[in-house]
Amino acid sequence: MRESLLAESRAKCIKENLKRIREEVLSAALASGRSPDAVEIMAVTKTVDAPAINHAITCGIHLIGENRVQEYIAKKDGIRADGCRVHMIGHLQTNKVRQAVEHFSAIQSVDTVRLAREIGKRAAEAGKVIPILLEVNIGGESAKFGFDCRNTTDAVYEIAEIHNLKIMGLMTVPPILDDADDNSTFFSNMQRLFIDIRDKKIDNVTMNTLSMGMSADYKQAIAFGSTLVRLGSAIFGERTY
Ligand SMILES: *Cc1c(COP(=O)(O)O)cnc(C)c1O
């Protein structure tokens, strides 16, 4: 009894959060002169259990993001498929690439050319073409994964040559600042880099996805052209590890 009440209030919460987020996404898109459907909402489900993920799917979520291959494999049988796509968004180790290629429909966290080559190799073995995003370390933080923004264009040219991969765009996690408003410089730099690369019209590259914006700063990210916001705590509440 108590458990089901708890589950019920949790489901209600997720539903209300998603309703509010959709309104915010809509108004942020319109405010910057963009089409309301220009921005996709990803539910980031690290540490979130399958029942909560299923509530989000019931409420219309079609895309989820996981940070760890093992965590996703452990809970995937409990998740309702229902046409919901799953992207890898966390740092990917070479020895997990084969499983990542098997379980994810795209990999957003490609942070080295070497990793891209490994994904291409495993995708070829599986007879798949894997859509990927290049992760950019836009704040130039030494502790963070991702391409330096000065090397990203060269990396796109190099990775575009690899078979069984398709570059769809860029992803970033900007530095955590006290004032989320200060992220605008990073978002603006990402937008410029994204447009620069898109305008080069590189073979085998379709720059249609700019994945940036998380719970604290997605409205701003949308103002700078984000096409995909990755939201965890705004949907599911604070994470408990
Ligand atoms: C955890 C995570 C998110 C979501 O973070 P929230 O602040 O909870 O919205 C987005 N992107 C990546 C890569 C993450 O690891």
Short mmCIF file of N, CA and C in Angstrom, two decimals, residues 11 14-19 21-22 39-43 51-64 80-85 235-236:
data_model
loop_
_atom_site.label_atom_id
_atom_site.label_comp_id
_atom_site.label_asym_id
_atom_site.label_seq_id
_atom_site.Cartn_x
_atom_site.Cartn_y
_atom_site.Cartn_z
N ALA A 11 5.13 9.22 -9.89
CA ALA A 11 4.67 9.30 -11.27
C ALA A 11 4.05 10.67 -11.55
N ILE A 14 6.79 13.30 -11.95
CA ILE A 14 7.46 13.23 -13.25
C ILE A 14 6.56 13.85 -14.32
N LYS A 15 5.28 13.55 -14.24
CA LYS A 15 4.34 14.08 -15.21
C LYS A 15 4.29 15.61 -15.15
N GLU A 16 4.21 16.14 -13.93
CA GLU A 16 4.15 17.60 -13.77
C GLU A 16 5.45 18.27 -14.20
N ASN A 17 6.57 17.64 -13.84
CA ASN A 17 7.86 18.20 -14.27
C ASN A 17 7.94 18.28 -15.79
N LEU A 18 7.52 17.20 -16.44
CA LEU A 18 7.61 17.18 -17.91
C LEU A 18 6.67 18.22 -18.55
N LYS A 19 5.53 18.40 -17.93
CA LYS A 19 4.59 19.39 -18.47
C LYS A 19 5.23 20.79 -18.39
N ILE A 21 8.43 21.52 -18.12
CA ILE A 21 9.61 21.59 -18.99
C ILE A 21 9.18 21.83 -20.45
N ARG A 22 8.14 21.13 -20.89
CA ARG A 22 7.68 21.32 -22.27
C ARG A 22 7.26 22.76 -22.52
N VAL A 39 13.50 21.56 -30.87
CA VAL A 39 14.29 21.10 -29.72
C VAL A 39 13.71 19.80 -29.17
N GLU A 40 14.55 18.79 -29.12
CA GLU A 40 14.10 17.51 -28.57
C GLU A 40 14.52 17.40 -27.09
N ILE A 41 13.63 16.80 -26.29
CA ILE A 41 13.93 16.61 -24.86
C ILE A 41 14.42 15.18 -24.64
N MET A 42 15.64 15.06 -24.13
CA MET A 42 16.15 13.74 -23.73
C MET A 42 15.98 13.61 -22.22
N ALA A 43 15.48 12.47 -21.76
CA ALA A 43 15.46 12.18 -20.33
C ALA A 43 16.75 11.44 -19.97
N PRO A 51 10.99 1.65 -13.39
CA PRO A 51 9.61 2.16 -13.26
C PRO A 51 9.51 3.67 -13.50
N ALA A 52 10.46 4.42 -12.97
CA ALA A 52 10.43 5.88 -13.17
C ALA A 52 10.68 6.22 -14.64
N ILE A 53 11.58 5.48 -15.27
CA ILE A 53 11.84 5.71 -16.71
C ILE A 53 10.57 5.44 -17.50
N ASN A 54 9.86 4.36 -17.12
CA ASN A 54 8.63 4.03 -17.84
C ASN A 54 7.55 5.09 -17.67
N HIS A 55 7.51 5.75 -16.51
CA HIS A 55 6.56 6.86 -16.34
C HIS A 55 6.87 7.97 -17.33
N ALA A 56 8.16 8.27 -17.46
CA ALA A 56 8.55 9.33 -18.39
C ALA A 56 8.16 8.96 -19.82
N ILE A 57 8.33 7.68 -20.15
CA ILE A 57 7.96 7.22 -21.49
C ILE A 57 6.44 7.32 -21.68
N THR A 58 5.70 6.96 -20.65
CA THR A 58 4.23 7.11 -20.70
C THR A 58 3.85 8.56 -20.94
N CYS A 59 4.64 9.47 -20.38
CA CYS A 59 4.36 10.91 -20.53
C CYS A 59 4.93 11.46 -21.84
N GLY A 60 5.35 10.60 -22.74
CA GLY A 60 5.70 11.06 -24.08
C GLY A 60 7.19 11.22 -24.37
N ILE A 61 8.04 10.76 -23.46
CA ILE A 61 9.49 10.81 -23.74
C ILE A 61 9.85 9.73 -24.76
N HIS A 62 10.59 10.13 -25.82
CA HIS A 62 10.97 9.18 -26.87
C HIS A 62 12.47 8.96 -26.94
N LEU A 63 13.20 9.66 -26.06
CA LEU A 63 14.66 9.57 -26.11
C LEU A 63 15.20 9.58 -24.69
N ILE A 64 16.02 8.56 -24.35
CA ILE A 64 16.67 8.57 -23.05
C ILE A 64 18.18 8.51 -23.23
N ARG A 80 10.16 -0.14 -20.90
CA ARG A 80 9.25 -0.35 -22.03
C ARG A 80 9.88 0.21 -23.30
N ALA A 81 9.99 -0.62 -24.31
CA ALA A 81 10.67 -0.17 -25.53
C ALA A 81 9.85 0.90 -26.24
N ASP A 82 8.68 0.58 -26.70
CA ASP A 82 7.75 1.57 -27.28
C ASP A 82 8.38 2.61 -28.19
N GLY A 83 9.33 2.22 -28.98
CA GLY A 83 9.93 3.19 -29.90
C GLY A 83 10.78 4.22 -29.21
N CYS A 84 11.16 3.99 -27.96
CA CYS A 84 12.02 4.94 -27.25
C CYS A 84 13.47 4.65 -27.63
N ARG A 85 14.18 5.67 -28.11
CA ARG A 85 15.58 5.50 -28.47
C ARG A 85 16.47 5.75 -27.25
N ILE A 235 13.60 16.41 -14.49
CA ILE A 235 12.49 15.46 -14.73
C ILE A 235 12.27 14.54 -13.51
N PHE A 236 13.38 13.97 -13.02
CA PHE A 236 13.26 12.90 -12.03
C PHE A 236 13.53 13.36 -10.60
#
